Amino acid sequence: QVQLVESGGGLVQAGGSLRLSCTAARGIFASRPVGWFRQAPEKEREFVAVLTYDGANTYYADSVKGRFTISRDNAKNTMYLQMNRLKPEDTAVYYCALSRTFTISGAQASQASAYYSWGQGTQVTVSS
């Protein structure tokens, strides 16, 4: 089991920005797609974005396209989620997770079942 640790959450006003980080404890991080999901109170966990190992493919939820950018630094075993123009509806606990497979399709990307080794999450709160 690969341990993932998220950080970077916090409280921000609407329109502001945050950058989340996800670090893996082991080098396996660099070989698979890594995704971000989020879960708001009393709502199901929802897909946010995913990035393949080589950075060639990214998929975003429609709700964050144009505002969020996913990136990774394989040498540091770290991936990032830059969140700009935040909205109150972005408030949630954000999780990163490692893909079960070495490749991932657009159809698979949004399915939580396609991932394993979830982190503990980091809270993002956007005030209006």
CSV table of N, CA and C in Angstrom, one decimal:
chain,number,residue,atom,x,y,z
A,1,GLN,N,0.8,-1.2,0.0
A,1,GLN,CA,0.0,0.0,0.0
A,1,GLN,C,0.9,1.2,0.0
A,2,VAL,N,0.6,2.2,-0.9
A,2,VAL,CA,1.4,3.4,-1.0
A,2,VAL,C,0.7,4.4,-0.2
A,3,GLN,N,1.5,5.1,0.7
A,3,GLN,CA,0.9,6.1,1.5
A,3,GLN,C,1.0,7.5,0.8
A,4,LEU,N,-0.2,8.1,0.7
A,4,LEU,CA,-0.2,9.5,0.1
A,4,LEU,C,-0.6,10.5,1.2
A,5,VAL,N,0.0,11.6,1.1
A,5,VAL,CA,-0.3,12.7,2.1
A,5,VAL,C,-0.6,14.0,1.3
A,6,GLU,N,-1.8,14.5,1.6
A,6,GLU,CA,-2.2,15.8,1.0
A,6,GLU,C,-1.9,16.9,2.0
A,7,SER,N,-1.6,18.1,1.4
A,7,SER,CA,-1.4,19.3,2.2
A,7,SER,C,-1.8,20.5,1.3
A,8,GLY,N,-1.9,21.7,2.0
A,8,GLY,CA,-2.1,22.9,1.2
A,8,GLY,C,-3.5,23.4,1.4
A,9,GLY,N,-4.4,22.7,2.0
A,9,GLY,CA,-5.7,23.2,2.2
A,9,GLY,C,-5.8,24.4,3.1
A,10,GLY,N,-7.0,25.0,3.2
A,10,GLY,CA,-7.1,26.1,4.1
A,10,GLY,C,-8.4,26.9,3.8
A,11,LEU,N,-8.5,28.0,4.4
A,11,LEU,CA,-9.7,28.9,4.2
A,11,LEU,C,-9.3,30.1,3.3
A,12,VAL,N,-10.1,30.3,2.3
A,12,VAL,CA,-9.8,31.3,1.3
A,12,VAL,C,-11.1,32.0,0.9
A,13,GLN,N,-11.0,33.2,0.5
A,13,GLN,CA,-12.2,33.9,0.0
A,13,GLN,C,-12.5,33.6,-1.4
A,14,ALA,N,-13.7,33.7,-1.8
A,14,ALA,CA,-14.1,33.4,-3.2
A,14,ALA,C,-13.3,34.3,-4.1
A,15,GLY,N,-12.9,33.6,-5.2
A,15,GLY,CA,-12.0,34.3,-6.1
A,15,GLY,C,-10.5,34.1,-5.9
A,16,GLY,N,-10.2,33.6,-4.7
A,16,GLY,CA,-8.8,33.4,-4.3
A,16,GLY,C,-8.3,32.1,-4.9
A,17,SER,N,-7.0,31.8,-4.5
A,17,SER,CA,-6.3,30.6,-5.0
A,17,SER,C,-5.7,29.8,-3.9
A,18,LEU,N,-5.5,28.5,-4.1
A,18,LEU,CA,-4.8,27.6,-3.3
A,18,LEU,C,-4.1,26.6,-4.1
A,19,ARG,N,-3.0,26.1,-3.6
A,19,ARG,CA,-2.3,25.0,-4.3
A,19,ARG,C,-2.2,23.8,-3.3
A,20,LEU,N,-2.8,22.7,-3.7
A,20,LEU,CA,-2.7,21.5,-2.9
A,20,LEU,C,-1.5,20.7,-3.4
A,21,SER,N,-0.9,19.9,-2.5
A,21,SER,CA,0.1,19.0,-2.8
A,21,SER,C,-0.2,17.6,-2.3
A,22,CYS,N,0.3,16.7,-3.1
A,22,CYS,CA,0.1,15.3,-2.7
A,22,CYS,C,1.5,14.6,-2.8
A,23,THR,N,2.0,14.0,-1.7
A,23,THR,CA,3.3,13.4,-1.7
A,23,THR,C,3.1,11.9,-1.4
A,24,ALA,N,3.9,11.2,-2.2
A,24,ALA,CA,3.9,9.7,-1.9
A,24,ALA,C,5.1,9.3,-1.1
A,25,ALA,N,4.9,8.3,-0.3
A,25,ALA,CA,6.0,7.9,0.6
A,25,ALA,C,7.0,7.1,-0.2
A,26,ARG,N,6.6,6.5,-1.3
A,26,ARG,CA,7.5,5.6,-2.1
A,26,ARG,C,7.6,6.0,-3.5
A,27,GLY,N,8.6,5.5,-4.2
A,27,GLY,CA,8.8,5.9,-5.6
A,27,GLY,C,7.8,5.4,-6.6
A,28,ILE,N,6.9,4.5,-6.2
A,28,ILE,CA,5.9,4.0,-7.1
A,28,ILE,C,5.0,5.1,-7.6
A,29,PHE,N,5.0,6.2,-6.9
A,29,PHE,CA,4.1,7.3,-7.3
A,29,PHE,C,4.4,7.7,-8.8
A,30,ALA,N,5.6,7.7,-9.2
A,30,ALA,CA,5.9,8.2,-10.6
A,30,ALA,C,5.5,7.3,-11.7
A,31,SER,N,5.0,6.1,-11.4
A,31,SER,CA,4.7,5.2,-12.5
A,31,SER,C,3.2,5.1,-12.9
A,32,ARG,N,2.4,5.8,-12.2
A,32,ARG,CA,0.9,5.6,-12.4
A,32,ARG,C,0.2,7.0,-12.4
A,33,PRO,N,-0.9,7.1,-13.1
A,33,PRO,CA,-1.7,8.3,-13.0
A,33,PRO,C,-2.1,8.6,-11.5
A,34,VAL,N,-2.2,9.8,-11.2
A,34,VAL,CA,-2.6,10.2,-9.9
A,34,VAL,C,-3.8,11.2,-10.0
A,35,GLY,N,-4.8,11.0,-9.3
A,35,GLY,CA,-6.0,11.8,-9.4
A,35,GLY,C,-6.4,12.6,-8.1
A,36,TRP,N,-7.2,13.6,-8.3
A,36,TRP,CA,-7.8,14.3,-7.2
A,36,TRP,C,-9.3,14.1,-7.2
A,37,PHE,N,-9.8,13.9,-6.0
A,37,PHE,CA,-11.2,13.9,-5.8
A,37,PHE,C,-11.6,14.8,-4.7
A,38,ARG,N,-12.8,15.1,-4.5
A,38,ARG,CA,-13.2,15.9,-3.4
A,38,ARG,C,-14.6,15.4,-2.8
A,39,GLN,N,-14.8,15.7,-1.6
A,39,GLN,CA,-16.1,15.3,-1.0
A,39,GLN,C,-16.6,16.4,-0.1
A,40,ALA,N,-17.7,17.0,-0.4
A,40,ALA,CA,-18.4,18.0,0.4
A,40,ALA,C,-19.3,17.3,1.4
A,41,PRO,N,-19.6,18.0,2.5
A,41,PRO,CA,-20.5,17.4,3.5
A,41,PRO,C,-21.8,16.9,2.9
A,42,GLU,N,-22.1,15.6,3.3
A,42,GLU,CA,-23.4,15.0,2.9
A,42,GLU,C,-23.5,14.8,1.4
A,43,LYS,N,-22.3,14.8,0.7
A,43,LYS,CA,-22.3,14.6,-0.7
A,43,LYS,C,-21.3,13.4,-1.0
A,44,GLU,N,-21.5,12.8,-2.2
A,44,GLU,CA,-20.6,11.7,-2.6
A,44,GLU,C,-19.3,12.3,-3.1
A,45,ARG,N,-18.3,11.4,-2.9
A,45,ARG,CA,-17.0,11.8,-3.4
A,45,ARG,C,-17.0,12.0,-4.9
A,46,GLU,N,-16.5,13.1,-5.4
A,46,GLU,CA,-16.5,13.4,-6.9
A,46,GLU,C,-15.1,13.6,-7.4
A,47,PHE,N,-15.0,13.3,-8.7
A,47,PHE,CA,-13.8,13.4,-9.4
A,47,PHE,C,-13.5,14.9,-9.7
A,48,VAL,N,-12.2,15.2,-9.6
A,48,VAL,CA,-11.8,16.6,-9.9
A,48,VAL,C,-10.8,16.6,-11.1
A,49,ALA,N,-9.7,15.8,-11.0
A,49,ALA,CA,-8.8,15.9,-12.1
A,49,ALA,C,-7.8,14.7,-12.0
A,50,VAL,N,-7.2,14.3,-13.1
A,50,VAL,CA,-6.2,13.2,-13.1
A,50,VAL,C,-5.1,13.6,-14.1
A,51,LEU,N,-3.9,13.1,-13.8
A,51,LEU,CA,-2.8,13.3,-14.7
A,51,LEU,C,-2.0,12.0,-14.8
A,52,THR,N,-1.7,11.7,-16.0
A,52,THR,CA,-0.9,10.5,-16.3
A,52,THR,C,0.5,10.7,-15.8
A,53,TYR,N,1.2,9.6,-15.7
A,53,TYR,CA,2.6,9.6,-15.3
A,53,TYR,C,3.5,10.5,-16.1
A,54,ASP,N,3.3,10.4,-17.4
A,54,ASP,CA,4.2,11.2,-18.3
A,54,ASP,C,3.7,12.6,-18.6
A,55,GLY,N,2.5,12.9,-17.9
A,55,GLY,CA,2.0,14.2,-18.1
A,55,GLY,C,1.3,14.4,-19.5
A,56,ALA,N,1.2,13.4,-20.2
A,56,ALA,CA,0.6,13.5,-21.6
A,56,ALA,C,-0.9,13.7,-21.6
A,57,ASN,N,-1.5,13.1,-20.6
A,57,ASN,CA,-3.0,13.2,-20.6
A,57,ASN,C,-3.5,13.7,-19.3
A,58,THR,N,-4.4,14.6,-19.4
A,58,THR,CA,-5.1,15.1,-18.2
A,58,THR,C,-6.6,15.1,-18.4
A,59,TYR,N,-7.3,14.9,-17.4
A,59,TYR,CA,-8.8,15.0,-17.5
A,59,TYR,C,-9.3,15.8,-16.3
A,60,TYR,N,-10.2,16.6,-16.5
A,60,TYR,CA,-10.8,17.5,-15.5
A,60,TYR,C,-12.3,17.3,-15.5
A,61,ALA,N,-12.9,17.5,-14.3
A,61,ALA,CA,-14.3,17.6,-14.2
A,61,ALA,C,-14.7,18.9,-14.8
A,62,ASP,N,-15.9,18.9,-15.4
A,62,ASP,CA,-16.4,20.2,-16.1
A,62,ASP,C,-16.5,21.3,-15.1
A,63,SER,N,-16.7,21.0,-13.9
A,63,SER,CA,-16.9,22.1,-12.9
A,63,SER,C,-15.6,22.9,-12.5
A,64,VAL,N,-14.5,22.3,-12.9
A,64,VAL,CA,-13.2,22.9,-12.5
A,64,VAL,C,-12.4,23.3,-13.8
A,65,LYS,N,-12.8,22.9,-14.9
A,65,LYS,CA,-12.1,23.2,-16.1
A,65,LYS,C,-11.8,24.7,-16.3
A,66,GLY,N,-10.6,25.1,-16.6
A,66,GLY,CA,-10.3,26.5,-16.8
A,66,GLY,C,-9.9,27.2,-15.5
A,67,ARG,N,-10.2,26.5,-14.3
A,67,ARG,CA,-9.8,27.1,-13.1
A,67,ARG,C,-8.8,26.3,-12.3
A,68,PHE,N,-8.8,25.0,-12.5
A,68,PHE,CA,-7.8,24.2,-11.8
A,68,PHE,C,-6.8,23.6,-12.7
A,69,THR,N,-5.6,23.4,-12.3
A,69,THR,CA,-4.5,22.8,-13.1
A,69,THR,C,-3.8,21.8,-12.3
A,70,ILE,N,-3.7,20.6,-12.8
A,70,ILE,CA,-3.0,19.5,-12.2
A,70,ILE,C,-1.6,19.4,-12.8
A,71,SER,N,-0.7,19.1,-11.9
A,71,SER,CA,0.7,18.9,-12.4
A,71,SER,C,1.4,18.0,-11.5
A,72,ARG,N,2.6,17.5,-11.9
A,72,ARG,CA,3.3,16.6,-11.0
A,72,ARG,C,4.8,16.8,-11.2
A,73,ASP,N,5.6,16.5,-10.2
A,73,ASP,CA,7.0,16.5,-10.2
A,73,ASP,C,7.4,15.1,-9.8
A,74,ASN,N,7.7,14.2,-10.7
A,74,ASN,CA,8.0,12.8,-10.4
A,74,ASN,C,9.3,12.7,-9.6
A,75,ALA,N,10.2,13.5,-9.8
A,75,ALA,CA,11.5,13.5,-9.1
A,75,ALA,C,11.3,13.7,-7.6
A,76,LYS,N,10.2,14.5,-7.3
A,76,LYS,CA,9.9,14.7,-5.9
A,76,LYS,C,8.8,13.9,-5.4
A,77,ASN,N,8.3,13.0,-6.2
A,77,ASN,CA,7.1,12.2,-5.8
A,77,ASN,C,6.0,13.0,-5.3
A,78,THR,N,5.7,14.1,-6.0
A,78,THR,CA,4.7,15.0,-5.6
A,78,THR,C,3.9,15.5,-6.8
A,79,MET,N,2.6,15.6,-6.5
A,79,MET,CA,1.7,16.2,-7.5
A,79,MET,C,1.0,17.4,-6.9
A,80,TYR,N,0.5,18.2,-7.8
A,80,TYR,CA,-0.1,19.5,-7.3
A,80,TYR,C,-1.5,19.7,-8.0
A,81,LEU,N,-2.3,20.5,-7.3
A,81,LEU,CA,-3.5,20.9,-7.8
A,81,LEU,C,-3.6,22.4,-7.6
A,82,GLN,N,-3.4,23.2,-8.6
A,82,GLN,CA,-3.5,24.6,-8.5
A,82,GLN,C,-4.9,25.0,-8.7
A,83,MET,N,-5.5,25.7,-7.7
A,83,MET,CA,-6.9,26.0,-7.8
A,83,MET,C,-7.0,27.5,-7.8
A,84,ASN,N,-7.6,28.1,-8.9
A,84,ASN,CA,-7.8,29.5,-9.0
A,84,ASN,C,-9.2,29.8,-9.1
A,85,ARG,N,-9.5,31.1,-8.9
A,85,ARG,CA,-10.9,31.6,-9.0
A,85,ARG,C,-11.9,30.6,-8.2
A,86,LEU,N,-11.5,30.4,-7.0
A,86,LEU,CA,-12.3,29.5,-6.2
A,86,LEU,C,-13.7,30.0,-5.9
A,87,LYS,N,-14.6,29.0,-5.7
A,87,LYS,CA,-16.0,29.4,-5.5
A,87,LYS,C,-16.4,28.7,-4.2
A,88,PRO,N,-17.4,29.2,-3.5
A,88,PRO,CA,-17.9,28.5,-2.3
A,88,PRO,C,-18.3,27.0,-2.6
A,89,GLU,N,-18.7,26.7,-3.7
A,89,GLU,CA,-19.1,25.3,-4.1
A,89,GLU,C,-17.9,24.4,-4.2
A,90,ASP,N,-16.7,25.0,-4.2
A,90,ASP,CA,-15.5,24.2,-4.2
A,90,ASP,C,-15.1,23.7,-2.8
A,91,THR,N,-15.8,24.1,-1.8
A,91,THR,CA,-15.6,23.7,-0.4
A,91,THR,C,-15.8,22.2,-0.3
A,92,ALA,N,-14.7,21.6,0.2
A,92,ALA,CA,-14.8,20.1,0.3
A,92,ALA,C,-13.5,19.6,0.9
A,93,VAL,N,-13.4,18.4,1.3
A,93,VAL,CA,-12.2,17.7,1.6
A,93,VAL,C,-11.6,17.1,0.3
A,94,TYR,N,-10.4,17.5,0.0
A,94,TYR,CA,-9.8,17.0,-1.2
A,94,TYR,C,-8.8,15.9,-0.9
A,95,TYR,N,-8.9,14.9,-1.8
A,95,TYR,CA,-8.1,13.6,-1.7
A,95,TYR,C,-7.4,13.4,-2.9
A,96,CYS,N,-6.2,12.9,-2.8
A,96,CYS,CA,-5.4,12.3,-3.9
A,96,CYS,C,-5.4,10.8,-3.8
A,97,ALA,N,-5.3,10.2,-5.0
A,97,ALA,CA,-5.3,8.7,-5.0
A,97,ALA,C,-4.5,8.3,-6.2
A,98,LEU,N,-4.0,7.1,-6.1
A,98,LEU,CA,-3.2,6.4,-7.1
A,98,LEU,C,-4.0,5.5,-8.0
A,99,SER,N,-3.8,5.6,-9.3
A,99,SER,CA,-4.6,4.7,-10.2
A,99,SER,C,-4.2,3.3,-10.0
A,100,ARG,N,-5.1,2.4,-10.1
A,100,ARG,CA,-4.8,0.9,-10.0
A,100,ARG,C,-4.0,0.4,-11.2
A,101,THR,N,-4.1,1.1,-12.3
A,101,THR,CA,-3.4,0.7,-13.5
A,101,THR,C,-2.4,1.8,-14.0
A,102,PHE,N,-1.5,1.3,-14.9
A,102,PHE,CA,-0.5,2.3,-15.3
A,102,PHE,C,-1.0,3.3,-16.4
A,103,THR,N,-2.2,3.0,-16.9
A,103,THR,CA,-2.8,3.9,-17.8
A,103,THR,C,-4.2,4.1,-17.4
A,104,ILE,N,-4.9,5.2,-17.8
A,104,ILE,CA,-6.2,5.4,-17.4
A,104,ILE,C,-6.9,6.2,-18.6
A,105,SER,N,-8.1,5.8,-18.9
A,105,SER,CA,-8.9,6.4,-19.9
A,105,SER,C,-9.7,7.5,-19.3
A,106,GLY,N,-10.3,8.3,-20.2
A,106,GLY,CA,-11.2,9.4,-19.8
A,106,GLY,C,-12.4,8.8,-19.0
A,107,ALA,N,-12.9,7.7,-19.5
A,107,ALA,CA,-14.1,7.1,-18.9
A,107,ALA,C,-13.7,6.5,-17.5
A,108,GLN,N,-12.5,6.0,-17.3
A,108,GLN,CA,-12.1,5.5,-16.0
A,108,GLN,C,-11.8,6.6,-15.0
A,109,ALA,N,-11.3,7.7,-15.6
A,109,ALA,CA,-10.7,8.7,-14.7
A,109,ALA,C,-11.6,9.2,-13.6
A,110,SER,N,-12.9,9.3,-13.9
A,110,SER,CA,-13.8,9.8,-12.9
A,110,SER,C,-14.4,8.8,-12.0
A,111,GLN,N,-14.0,7.5,-12.1
A,111,GLN,CA,-14.5,6.5,-11.2
A,111,GLN,C,-13.6,6.3,-10.0
A,112,ALA,N,-14.1,6.4,-8.9
A,112,ALA,CA,-13.3,6.2,-7.7
A,112,ALA,C,-12.7,4.8,-7.6
A,113,SER,N,-13.5,3.9,-8.1
A,113,SER,CA,-13.0,2.5,-8.1
A,113,SER,C,-11.8,2.2,-8.9
A,114,ALA,N,-11.4,3.2,-9.7
A,114,ALA,CA,-10.2,3.0,-10.5
A,114,ALA,C,-8.9,3.4,-9.8
A,115,TYR,N,-9.1,3.8,-8.5
A,115,TYR,CA,-8.0,4.3,-7.7
A,115,TYR,C,-7.8,3.5,-6.4
A,116,TYR,N,-6.6,3.5,-5.9
A,116,TYR,CA,-6.4,2.9,-4.5
A,116,TYR,C,-5.4,3.8,-3.8
A,117,SER,N,-5.1,3.5,-2.6
A,117,SER,CA,-4.2,4.2,-1.8
A,117,SER,C,-4.6,5.7,-1.7
A,118,TRP,N,-5.7,5.9,-1.1
A,118,TRP,CA,-6.2,7.3,-0.9
A,118,TRP,C,-5.5,7.9,0.3
A,119,GLY,N,-5.3,9.2,0.2
A,119,GLY,CA,-4.7,10.0,1.3
A,119,GLY,C,-5.8,10.3,2.3
A,120,GLN,N,-5.4,11.0,3.3
A,120,GLN,CA,-6.4,11.3,4.4
A,120,GLN,C,-7.2,12.6,4.1
A,121,GLY,N,-6.8,13.3,3.1
A,121,GLY,CA,-7.5,14.5,2.7
A,121,GLY,C,-7.0,15.8,3.3
A,122,THR,N,-7.4,16.9,2.6
A,122,THR,CA,-7.1,18.2,3.2
A,122,THR,C,-8.3,19.1,2.9
A,123,GLN,N,-8.7,19.8,3.9
A,123,GLN,CA,-9.9,20.6,3.9
A,123,GLN,C,-9.7,21.9,3.1
A,124,VAL,N,-10.5,22.2,2.2
A,124,VAL,CA,-10.6,23.5,1.5
A,124,VAL,C,-11.9,24.1,1.8
A,125,THR,N,-11.9,25.3,2.3
A,125,THR,CA,-13.1,26.1,2.6
A,125,THR,C,-13.0,27.4,1.9
A,126,VAL,N,-14.0,27.7,1.1
A,126,VAL,CA,-14.1,28.9,0.3
A,126,VAL,C,-15.3,29.7,0.9
A,127,SER,N,-15.0,30.9,1.4
A,127,SER,CA,-16.0,31.8,1.9
A,127,SER,C,-16.5,32.7,0.9
A,128,SER,N,-17.8,33.1,1.0
A,128,SER,CA,-18.4,33.9,0.0
A,128,SER,C,-18.2,35.4,0.4
